[in-house]
Amino acid sequence: ERERLERERKEKEQERLELKDQERREDELNELRHLLEENHTAVTTWKTDAVEKAKWERYMHCDGIPDPAVQQDLNTYISLWRDDPEVNITLVLKQCHLTLQLMEELEALLRDVTDPQECYKYQEGLINLQELIHSKHLLTTEEILKMASMNIDTETGNMQTVVKDVNITLCLWANLKKNPRFRDLNFEEAGLGFELPKQLAVSHIAVRLLHTHYDHLSLLARMAHPRMHTPSLRYLSDSALNTANTEIPSMSHIPGLGYYIQCDVFIIIVCISQSAASLQSSRNGAQPAEGRVSQIQTQMEALSGKMPSPTLPDTPKRHECIQVVDLMQYTPLGGVFYCDVFHLPPQAHQVNGWEIRQLLDEGLQVFPYPMEKSNLDDNEALTCPPVGVSVTLPDSVVFLEAPQVARWDAQWRMDSITDLSYEEEEAKISFKMDFFQPFVLMQETYANLPFLSWELRPLDQDAALFTVNGALIDLSITIQGNQCMLQLEQERGLSHLIGKWMSGPILQRAMLNAGINIFVNEYTDKYVITCGKDPLTEHAAYEQMALFASACAFTWSKWNAKCGAEHLVTQACEHHGPVPVPKDSWSLYLLGAQRSQKLEITENSEEFSPDYYPGSEFHSTFIHMLQDNMSTDGIARTRESNYRFVDTVQSLLCATRPLMYS
């Protein structure tokens, strides 16, 4: 009887609290709506003004770099540089640096574009600039190799050189001696090396290892597969791109990049399995300058749909099991490594004080490897051993696990990579490839998810610390106004990132490029175990947490995984100053679409219970629930929060979604 009376008392008390909550529901929702709209309006105005200011500053610059948003200016820049005969590597790399800046601007425009025609225009410009940089690298490589005999290493009798730039590291080796006992070479200052089979050691060849610290190939793959590979993080894009297409258009071929389908907006690579013979026949030599120019023009025609569709290759005799890399599951890190073998250009001869050199029209030519049967001696085995490569991991990235290696063949693939070994202490990876192809080091995109725990606590007015204890590494991000700074216990590298103040979007991209990923998108739940929360309830929680981030601390709760998809559970409390939150200060809160309440249980309770804390009330919003346990000074702090700080905190929470992925 006593239990029945107690149960009836609790039911009546809950009905009273629910009725009280309903009476003030409209006022609380209106107050929250007003705060959110006020901040949103201020942020929108601030961002619009920033864009206009950037446009004006861009217009006022007189640095010779065209505005990438103006297609005529960009086309003029491309034409002038394409026709420039300069092959001095120092001057060419300087021009490449300017072009890379252009590409960064184009990528930024592409992230924010909503008009399909503008999107197509920016993609076209990106690919044309990428191809032009590639052709300039070939021209400078050819020029250096022409002078190989004048720069012979006295110990080996061959030529070897390293050229370093802020964007690339170029390693060249010319086989002048043709010593059959030659096995390998390490470019110590570049952290690159290769191992050649005997067939190549006695051939008139040159080997190029080109490390571009940027990655244009993955960019191409993501543009080609937007539905699969384009992240839609809140930081990176404020609006989704329309990728729908209803019919299959005609097919065009871009030399060196594979077959492409022209869609309304995007380009889609068509994967064609090839027989060994057709694969070998597709490996044509590099063209001379004029040929490469026409190649770029052909590419532009293909993109604009003005080029007739070519005949597709014959049906292959044997289909391969292609291990295509899923660029949502794996992230390329540290740039691209181009591994090439060329016919060594004719060298100059000194005759009676005259320098005699044979001039070839076809330019630098790719040396076919694996070799065709006709190039081998009758008594020589038809098998061509793989090529060995060794790489010291770049200091600019963090590999949380042993790196994976993928090679580029119209897309990233992991087949034909053998004898992979990783020396963690030396940060060195070695492997063998069947072909000379570009390769990249990869890491699982979500290796650091789900989070083990997280915390967001205020440091001062408009300042907070967001700490994430990930699956493999822990990190913290300090937020001050609209600026963020990463803190990470890292023994090597990342000096360009750790301890540097930058905006939220820039920090996020820098962290992704460095292999420190705590960010999610609409595809993450396919690769990471989640709590499966209602996205609208979750988003509303992040909005309100950001509003109160100057005065309240929030942290992970184990009960969040036990309360069901329609509810969220987090620990929260009022907190001031940079000191850690005392353990006994936390309270548990249950958040739902209709109301929020303080829970009776604690983090150390044996089982979950939705019972409310005795003496507490129900509220329609999380912020009003928090205010019941806050001081007057604390509430005043929340009302004085700067809109840029609130937006930065909200963006960070939405980009990481800690209530979903912990």
XYZ file of C-alpha atoms in Angstrom:
662
model
C 0.000 0.000 0.000
C 2.845 2.365 0.828
C 4.475 1.663 -2.567
C 1.171 2.354 -4.331
C 0.744 5.664 -2.565
C 4.331 6.641 -3.345
C 3.826 5.744 -7.010
C 0.618 7.800 -7.187
C 2.380 10.728 -5.524
C 5.172 10.611 -8.101
C 2.678 10.391 -10.950
C 0.786 13.434 -9.684
C 4.023 15.346 -9.211
C 5.123 14.463 -12.739
C 1.756 15.574 -14.132
C 2.149 18.875 -12.279
C 5.638 19.379 -13.709
C 4.500 18.482 -17.222
C 1.608 20.927 -16.984
C 3.947 23.661 -15.741
C 6.300 22.887 -18.609
C 3.464 23.167 -21.124
C 2.393 26.545 -19.730
C 5.805 28.115 -20.333
C 6.725 26.063 -23.391
C 5.896 28.750 -25.938
C 7.848 31.433 -24.081
C 10.933 29.204 -23.734
C 10.872 28.167 -27.379
C 10.452 31.772 -28.482
C 13.391 32.878 -26.333
C 15.602 30.117 -27.742
C 14.470 30.909 -31.273
C 15.268 34.586 -30.739
C 18.792 33.803 -29.476
C 19.505 31.472 -32.389
C 18.119 33.844 -35.014
C 20.008 36.783 -33.539
C 23.284 34.864 -33.720
C 22.525 33.467 -37.160
C 21.804 36.928 -38.561
C 25.001 38.341 -37.092
C 27.082 35.418 -38.409
C 25.546 35.675 -41.877
C 26.278 39.402 -42.033
C 29.838 38.866 -40.794
C 30.540 36.115 -43.338
C 29.002 38.131 -46.182
C 31.129 41.141 -45.301
C 34.220 38.912 -45.107
C 33.524 37.517 -48.578
C 33.053 40.986 -50.035
C 36.222 42.214 -48.343
C 38.167 39.244 -49.720
C 36.816 39.933 -53.206
C 37.884 43.568 -52.976
C 41.355 42.674 -51.708
C 41.646 40.117 -54.494
C 40.668 42.763 -57.021
C 43.232 45.217 -55.663
C 46.106 42.727 -55.818
C 48.548 43.311 -58.648
C 50.633 40.154 -58.268
C 50.048 38.722 -61.723
C 47.778 35.958 -60.443
C 44.409 35.941 -62.227
C 41.086 35.796 -60.469
C 40.071 32.118 -60.802
C 36.409 33.086 -60.692
C 36.851 34.928 -64.016
C 37.160 32.230 -66.657
C 38.641 34.541 -69.296
C 41.469 35.576 -66.957
C 42.146 31.957 -66.051
C 42.192 30.823 -69.683
C 44.618 33.628 -70.556
C 46.909 32.583 -67.720
C 46.832 28.948 -68.880
C 47.536 29.860 -72.505
C 50.450 32.157 -71.662
C 52.114 29.646 -69.365
C 51.523 26.763 -71.753
C 53.356 28.653 -74.504
C 56.187 29.766 -72.223
C 59.349 27.897 -73.356
C 61.087 28.298 -69.984
C 62.512 24.973 -68.715
C 64.795 26.187 -65.911
C 63.530 24.190 -62.960
C 63.864 27.009 -60.410
C 61.763 29.395 -62.484
C 59.258 26.704 -63.447
C 58.742 25.631 -59.833
C 58.172 29.257 -58.870
C 55.422 29.455 -61.482
C 54.044 26.120 -60.269
C 53.763 27.599 -56.784
C 51.589 30.440 -58.098
C 49.481 27.942 -60.023
C 48.947 25.845 -56.903
C 47.667 28.945 -55.126
C 45.210 29.372 -57.974
C 44.079 25.785 -57.561
C 43.512 26.308 -53.841
C 41.275 29.269 -54.642
C 39.401 27.197 -57.208
C 38.907 24.401 -54.676
C 37.495 26.923 -52.203
C 35.103 28.218 -54.860
C 34.108 24.662 -55.739
C 33.268 23.861 -52.106
C 30.795 26.738 -51.881
C 29.341 26.721 -55.387
C 25.667 25.891 -55.903
C 25.214 26.668 -59.594
C 25.904 23.591 -61.804
C 27.489 25.638 -64.586
C 29.841 27.359 -62.161
C 30.726 23.992 -60.636
C 31.562 22.598 -64.073
C 33.672 25.666 -64.894
C 35.729 25.389 -61.705
C 36.296 21.670 -62.222
C 37.446 22.305 -65.765
C 39.897 24.927 -64.557
C 41.254 22.642 -61.837
C 41.933 19.775 -64.221
C 43.534 22.029 -66.832
C 45.886 23.551 -64.266
C 46.702 20.103 -62.904
C 47.602 18.813 -66.373
C 49.678 21.902 -67.098
C 51.728 21.505 -63.915
C 52.269 17.843 -64.791
C 53.533 18.731 -68.275
C 55.886 21.397 -66.886
C 57.355 18.848 -64.476
C 58.072 16.565 -67.434
C 59.748 19.348 -69.404
C 62.051 20.292 -66.526
C 62.844 16.622 -65.915
C 63.793 16.199 -69.561
C 66.043 19.261 -69.449
C 67.954 17.941 -66.430
C 68.351 14.479 -67.951
C 69.748 15.941 -71.178
C 72.702 17.174 -69.121
C 73.184 13.918 -67.195
C 76.610 13.147 -68.672
C 77.893 16.519 -67.455
C 76.969 15.766 -63.842
C 78.333 12.262 -63.334
C 78.878 10.993 -59.807
C 82.541 9.963 -59.593
C 81.860 6.970 -57.330
C 79.100 5.309 -59.323
C 79.596 6.692 -62.807
C 75.908 7.599 -62.929
C 74.035 10.850 -62.459
C 71.895 11.444 -59.389
C 70.396 14.689 -58.183
C 67.779 15.998 -55.755
C 65.774 19.195 -56.209
C 63.712 20.433 -53.265
C 60.982 23.017 -53.254
C 58.255 23.992 -50.813
C 55.789 21.970 -52.905
C 57.836 19.107 -54.394
C 60.883 16.920 -53.944
C 62.405 15.686 -57.208
C 64.898 12.798 -57.275
C 66.515 11.856 -60.599
C 68.928 9.042 -61.453
C 70.441 8.472 -64.895
C 71.896 5.036 -65.661
C 75.038 5.969 -67.584
C 77.266 3.120 -66.355
C 74.792 0.241 -66.954
C 76.415 -1.820 -64.227
C 74.645 -5.216 -63.978
C 75.588 -5.383 -60.283
C 73.632 -2.212 -59.509
C 70.750 -2.964 -57.176
C 69.412 0.079 -55.376
C 69.869 3.744 -54.555
C 68.736 5.831 -51.604
C 68.323 9.585 -51.805
C 69.088 10.151 -48.125
C 68.248 13.860 -48.053
C 64.866 13.181 -49.649
C 63.959 10.028 -47.711
C 63.294 8.155 -50.961
C 64.895 5.126 -52.549
C 64.389 2.505 -55.235
C 65.543 -0.998 -56.126
C 65.831 -2.072 -59.760
C 65.701 -5.547 -61.324
C 68.607 -6.633 -63.530
C 66.769 -5.881 -66.785
C 66.651 -2.201 -65.876
C 70.134 -2.044 -64.360
C 71.640 -2.703 -67.804
C 69.204 -0.488 -69.724
C 69.691 3.061 -70.990
C 67.164 4.565 -68.589
C 66.490 7.291 -66.056
C 64.392 6.925 -62.910
C 62.327 9.754 -61.477
C 60.897 9.830 -57.971
C 58.759 12.948 -57.690
C 57.063 13.660 -54.385
C 54.377 16.323 -54.698
C 53.401 17.518 -51.235
C 49.880 18.021 -52.569
C 47.482 15.415 -53.946
C 45.745 16.243 -57.202
C 44.931 12.647 -58.095
C 42.643 12.106 -55.111
C 41.057 15.463 -55.888
C 40.346 14.153 -59.368
C 38.865 10.941 -57.959
C 36.609 12.865 -55.573
C 35.389 15.141 -58.349
C 34.715 12.047 -60.421
C 32.669 10.383 -57.664
C 30.943 13.215 -55.771
C 28.122 11.042 -54.502
C 30.598 8.662 -52.899
C 33.563 10.795 -51.976
C 32.640 14.441 -51.401
C 32.431 15.222 -47.664
C 29.604 17.498 -46.567
C 31.034 18.638 -43.264
C 29.524 21.793 -41.845
C 32.888 23.506 -41.969
C 33.724 22.524 -45.511
C 30.441 23.245 -47.215
C 27.392 25.218 -46.193
C 25.222 23.809 -48.970
C 24.967 20.426 -50.605
C 25.869 20.072 -54.244
C 23.297 18.669 -56.621
C 24.755 15.433 -57.930
C 21.664 13.860 -59.413
C 21.733 12.609 -62.956
C 19.104 10.512 -64.639
C 20.654 9.250 -67.844
C 24.034 7.999 -68.995
C 25.712 10.553 -71.282
C 28.390 10.023 -73.895
C 31.902 8.911 -73.021
C 35.133 10.802 -73.638
C 38.775 9.942 -73.070
C 41.325 12.087 -71.280
C 44.866 10.901 -71.969
C 46.568 9.616 -68.861
C 43.427 9.837 -66.753
C 41.152 7.163 -68.195
C 37.633 7.183 -69.608
C 35.143 9.740 -68.383
C 31.423 10.158 -68.640
C 30.202 13.736 -69.049
C 27.332 14.420 -66.660
C 25.280 17.560 -66.135
C 27.693 18.706 -63.438
C 30.261 16.087 -62.575
C 32.558 13.653 -64.317
C 32.403 9.963 -63.509
C 35.274 7.584 -64.162
C 34.257 4.402 -65.931
C 36.272 1.485 -64.599
C 37.250 -0.817 -67.421
C 38.951 -4.093 -66.580
C 41.737 -4.805 -69.016
C 43.745 -7.800 -70.105
C 47.479 -7.773 -69.507
C 48.080 -6.947 -73.159
C 45.671 -4.027 -73.292
C 47.032 -2.721 -69.991
C 50.574 -2.745 -71.364
C 49.583 -1.158 -74.665
C 47.954 1.741 -72.831
C 51.265 2.799 -71.261
C 52.367 5.246 -73.937
C 55.386 7.502 -73.726
C 55.240 11.096 -72.627
C 54.634 13.522 -75.468
C 56.772 16.528 -76.378
C 55.679 20.028 -75.473
C 53.403 20.433 -78.500
C 51.884 17.013 -77.960
C 51.225 17.753 -74.329
C 49.577 21.032 -75.255
C 47.253 19.234 -77.634
C 46.594 16.694 -74.894
C 45.382 19.447 -72.583
C 43.258 20.916 -75.361
C 41.772 17.494 -75.967
C 40.955 17.263 -72.302
C 39.201 20.619 -72.377
C 37.203 19.538 -75.417
C 36.212 16.340 -73.677
C 35.024 18.251 -70.636
C 32.993 20.669 -72.711
C 31.322 17.845 -74.612
C 32.623 19.034 -78.019
C 34.689 15.950 -78.705
C 33.061 12.922 -80.340
C 32.937 9.779 -78.268
C 35.797 7.424 -79.078
C 35.442 3.743 -79.718
C 35.747 1.772 -76.524
C 38.513 -0.827 -76.222
C 37.719 -4.366 -77.235
C 36.141 -6.523 -74.598
C 38.997 -7.805 -72.463
C 39.828 -11.467 -72.562
C 40.308 -11.690 -68.810
C 38.637 -9.611 -66.106
C 40.734 -8.674 -63.099
C 39.548 -8.380 -59.540
C 40.281 -4.683 -59.058
C 40.856 -3.567 -55.485
C 39.592 -0.014 -55.872
C 40.190 2.118 -52.807
C 37.132 3.578 -51.114
C 38.163 7.181 -50.473
C 35.663 7.459 -47.661
C 37.190 4.514 -45.817
C 40.800 5.490 -46.555
C 42.448 8.913 -46.707
C 45.596 9.580 -48.780
C 48.184 11.436 -46.700
C 51.468 13.187 -47.339
C 51.047 13.931 -51.037
C 51.649 11.755 -54.095
C 54.844 9.920 -55.054
C 55.352 9.637 -58.819
C 57.602 6.702 -59.710
C 58.640 6.766 -63.397
C 61.234 5.212 -65.670
C 62.191 6.981 -68.919
C 64.442 6.379 -71.869
C 67.545 8.415 -71.120
C 67.634 11.335 -73.602
C 70.630 11.511 -75.992
C 73.668 12.982 -74.259
C 76.010 15.611 -75.689
C 79.390 14.616 -77.160
C 82.462 16.816 -77.358
C 84.134 16.669 -80.791
C 87.013 19.046 -81.554
C 85.681 21.598 -79.108
C 82.147 21.319 -80.457
C 79.180 20.026 -78.440
C 77.085 17.678 -80.538
C 73.648 16.638 -79.322
C 70.901 14.672 -81.050
C 67.586 16.523 -80.843
C 64.393 14.475 -80.660
C 60.921 15.767 -81.439
C 59.028 13.297 -79.279
C 60.361 14.590 -75.950
C 60.792 12.454 -72.850
C 59.734 8.856 -73.512
C 58.459 6.350 -70.974
C 60.532 3.152 -70.848
C 58.138 0.175 -71.065
C 58.255 -1.993 -67.973
C 57.348 -4.810 -67.597
C 59.192 -5.293 -70.864
C 57.492 -6.743 -73.886
C 58.543 -10.220 -75.006
C 60.285 -8.890 -78.128
C 62.649 -6.837 -75.968
C 63.913 -9.851 -74.025
C 66.626 -12.306 -74.992
C 65.469 -15.741 -76.089
C 67.135 -17.415 -73.128
C 65.897 -14.828 -70.618
C 62.955 -15.535 -68.399
C 59.781 -13.818 -69.473
C 59.019 -12.687 -65.965
C 59.936 -9.143 -65.009
C 60.550 -8.766 -61.263
C 58.735 -5.981 -59.429
C 60.350 -2.645 -58.627
C 61.289 -1.850 -55.035
C 60.520 1.503 -53.413
C 61.271 2.873 -49.950
C 59.798 6.019 -48.393
C 60.488 7.824 -45.143
C 57.130 9.070 -43.886
C 56.663 12.837 -44.297
C 56.889 14.902 -41.103
C 53.791 16.831 -42.100
C 51.429 13.928 -41.367
C 50.618 11.505 -38.558
C 50.046 7.832 -39.243
C 48.118 6.357 -36.338
C 48.670 2.854 -37.700
C 50.955 1.230 -40.258
C 50.299 3.025 -43.584
C 48.633 1.327 -46.523
C 49.985 1.818 -50.049
C 47.862 2.399 -53.149
C 48.887 2.952 -56.758
C 47.164 5.165 -59.324
C 45.651 3.506 -62.384
C 42.736 5.802 -63.305
C 41.834 5.447 -59.627
C 43.569 4.359 -56.429
C 44.108 0.601 -56.229
C 45.841 -1.649 -53.694
C 46.569 -4.623 -55.909
C 50.040 -5.339 -57.352
C 51.657 -4.051 -54.139
C 53.833 -6.757 -52.536
C 56.521 -7.260 -49.875
C 55.163 -4.409 -47.779
C 57.179 -3.722 -44.634
C 56.956 -0.885 -42.107
C 59.713 0.147 -39.694
C 57.887 2.219 -37.097
C 60.948 3.477 -35.225
C 62.557 4.764 -38.414
C 59.178 5.857 -39.852
C 60.065 4.072 -43.080
C 57.946 1.943 -45.391
C 59.212 -0.343 -48.169
C 57.335 -2.319 -50.805
C 57.432 -3.566 -54.378
C 55.225 -2.705 -57.364
C 54.690 -4.532 -60.637
C 54.654 -1.245 -62.550
C 56.147 2.230 -62.424
C 53.119 4.221 -61.285
C 52.192 7.020 -58.907
C 51.540 5.775 -55.395
C 50.274 7.222 -52.165
C 50.325 6.364 -48.473
C 46.901 5.852 -46.928
C 45.329 5.619 -43.512
C 41.884 4.540 -42.397
C 39.837 7.732 -42.331
C 38.058 6.943 -39.077
C 40.868 5.137 -37.247
C 40.440 7.494 -34.270
C 36.683 6.938 -33.982
C 34.514 6.347 -32.059
C 35.667 8.657 -29.275
C 36.314 7.135 -25.872
C 35.261 10.396 -24.213
C 35.053 14.142 -24.829
C 34.675 17.393 -22.915
C 33.823 20.998 -23.725
C 34.555 23.451 -20.920
C 34.820 27.246 -20.730
C 38.149 28.969 -20.142
C 36.865 32.536 -20.049
C 34.297 34.716 -21.774
C 34.198 33.592 -25.434
C 36.911 31.013 -24.807
C 36.614 27.250 -24.394
C 38.584 24.011 -24.556
C 37.288 21.041 -26.558
C 39.048 17.802 -25.596
C 38.661 14.502 -27.443
C 39.998 11.175 -26.224
C 40.031 9.211 -29.444
C 40.435 5.528 -30.152
C 44.167 5.992 -30.858
C 45.215 9.527 -29.877
C 43.999 12.307 -27.590
C 43.869 15.959 -28.575
C 42.408 19.282 -27.553
C 41.288 22.357 -29.458
C 41.334 25.754 -27.777
C 38.648 28.129 -29.040
C 39.081 31.888 -28.675
C 36.439 33.902 -30.507
C 36.437 32.524 -34.048
C 40.017 31.208 -33.824
C 41.075 27.665 -32.945
C 44.370 26.103 -31.864
C 45.237 22.400 -31.847
C 47.178 20.858 -28.966
C 48.553 17.351 -29.415
C 51.308 15.304 -27.822
C 53.263 14.502 -30.963
C 56.929 13.571 -31.009
C 57.728 14.411 -34.619
C 56.593 16.930 -37.191
C 53.374 18.958 -37.350
C 55.146 22.184 -36.414
C 52.990 23.874 -39.062
C 49.832 22.869 -37.224
C 50.249 22.379 -33.475
C 49.982 25.552 -31.404
C 48.952 27.719 -34.368
C 45.859 29.939 -34.302
C 43.602 29.606 -37.338
C 39.936 29.722 -38.247
C 37.769 26.666 -37.731
C 37.462 25.683 -41.419
C 41.201 26.106 -42.018
C 42.061 24.084 -38.905
C 39.729 21.301 -39.957
C 41.265 20.997 -43.415
C 44.767 21.166 -41.939
C 43.962 18.388 -39.472
C 42.476 16.208 -42.195
C 45.551 16.720 -44.379
C 47.777 15.839 -41.417
C 45.960 12.571 -40.696
C 44.360 13.800 -37.464
C 40.724 13.178 -38.182
C 37.993 13.644 -35.585
C 35.457 14.915 -38.116
C 32.491 13.078 -39.569
C 30.088 13.337 -42.474
C 26.975 11.639 -43.791
C 28.906 8.455 -44.650
C 30.766 7.967 -41.372
C 28.125 5.742 -39.800
C 28.839 3.139 -42.499
C 32.359 2.711 -41.094
C 32.019 3.542 -37.384
C 29.785 2.173 -34.635
C 27.434 4.930 -33.458
C 24.806 5.571 -30.818
C 22.184 6.046 -33.544
C 20.652 9.314 -32.352
C 17.902 11.411 -33.886
C 19.790 14.031 -35.945
C 17.365 16.880 -35.231
C 17.522 16.375 -31.475
C 21.294 16.083 -31.688
C 21.652 19.267 -33.740
C 19.407 21.188 -31.340
C 21.647 20.068 -28.478
C 24.777 21.386 -30.218
C 23.094 24.735 -30.882
C 22.225 25.169 -27.217
C 25.564 23.884 -25.929
C 27.274 26.514 -28.087
C 25.055 29.263 -26.677
C 26.124 28.367 -23.125
C 29.752 27.384 -23.839
C 31.089 30.511 -22.089
C 29.607 29.478 -18.750
C 28.836 25.742 -18.829
C 30.923 22.609 -19.227
C 29.692 19.497 -21.031
C 31.130 16.018 -21.196
C 30.548 12.439 -22.267
C 28.229 10.074 -20.420
C 28.114 6.303 -20.704
C 24.316 6.487 -20.388
C 24.052 8.215 -23.758
C 24.332 4.792 -25.409
C 21.605 3.340 -23.155
C 18.819 5.927 -23.384
C 17.500 5.142 -26.875
C 17.721 6.867 -30.240
C 15.164 9.539 -29.382
C 17.059 10.826 -26.342
C 20.515 12.141 -25.485
C 22.328 12.036 -22.161
C 25.208 14.342 -21.326
C 26.897 15.581 -18.184
C 26.856 19.334 -17.645
C 27.482 21.974 -14.998
C 28.260 25.660 -14.612
C 31.999 26.293 -14.649
C 34.296 29.318 -14.637
C 38.027 29.664 -15.129
C 40.698 27.537 -16.807
C 40.928 24.897 -14.048
C 39.500 21.395 -14.676
C 35.919 20.679 -13.654
C 35.658 19.009 -10.205
C 34.290 15.479 -10.542
C 31.467 16.094 -8.065
C 30.191 19.122 -10.029
C 28.699 17.156 -12.907
C 24.980 16.449 -13.268
C 23.270 14.226 -15.820
C 20.702 15.657 -18.226
C 18.269 13.819 -20.479
C 17.481 15.675 -23.711
C 14.581 14.927 -26.020
C 12.645 16.523 -28.834
C 9.892 17.728 -26.495
C 11.625 18.383 -23.193
C 14.808 18.251 -21.135
C 15.220 17.101 -17.553
C 17.848 16.573 -14.897
C 18.351 12.893 -14.031
C 18.422 11.321 -10.595
C 21.096 8.773 -11.528
C 24.792 9.554 -11.623
C 27.567 8.377 -13.919
C 28.417 5.702 -11.321
C 24.910 4.261 -11.029
C 24.500 0.570 -11.777
C 21.750 0.917 -14.365
C 20.048 3.581 -16.430
C 16.839 5.198 -15.218
C 14.951 8.126 -16.799
C 13.637 9.305 -13.401
C 14.065 13.035 -12.890
C 16.125 14.523 -10.078
C 13.953 15.238 -6.991
C 13.141 18.915 -6.718
C 13.966 19.663 -10.357
C 11.558 20.715 -13.087
C 10.947 19.948 -16.761
C 11.797 22.417 -19.506
C 11.160 22.552 -23.230
C 14.752 23.555 -23.974
C 18.150 22.472 -22.705
C 19.312 26.011 -21.937
C 16.351 26.694 -19.638
C 16.999 23.384 -17.904
C 20.603 24.464 -17.323
C 19.554 27.891 -16.044
C 17.733 26.289 -13.111
C 21.123 25.351 -11.647
C 23.143 28.392 -12.731
C 24.154 31.582 -10.968
C 23.048 35.020 -12.118
C 26.596 35.756 -13.242
C 26.709 32.533 -15.237
C 23.466 33.314 -17.060
C 24.749 36.815 -17.813
C 27.901 35.333 -19.354
C 25.829 33.284 -21.781
C 23.905 36.347 -22.934
C 27.173 38.203 -23.565
C 28.687 35.486 -25.764
C 29.979 36.802 -29.068
C 28.216 35.403 -32.121
C 31.518 34.373 -33.732
C 32.449 32.302 -30.689
C 29.028 30.658 -30.611
C 29.223 29.867 -34.320
C 32.739 28.408 -34.000
C 31.765 26.146 -31.095
C 28.587 25.017 -32.831
C 30.472 24.310 -36.058
C 33.052 22.247 -34.187
C 30.383 20.218 -32.414
C 28.440 19.644 -35.622
C 31.606 18.610 -37.455
C 32.593 16.050 -34.795
C 29.142 15.017 -33.457
C 30.420 13.750 -30.101
C 26.937 12.776 -28.891
C 26.679 10.376 -31.836
C 30.236 9.050 -32.117
C 31.265 8.317 -28.528
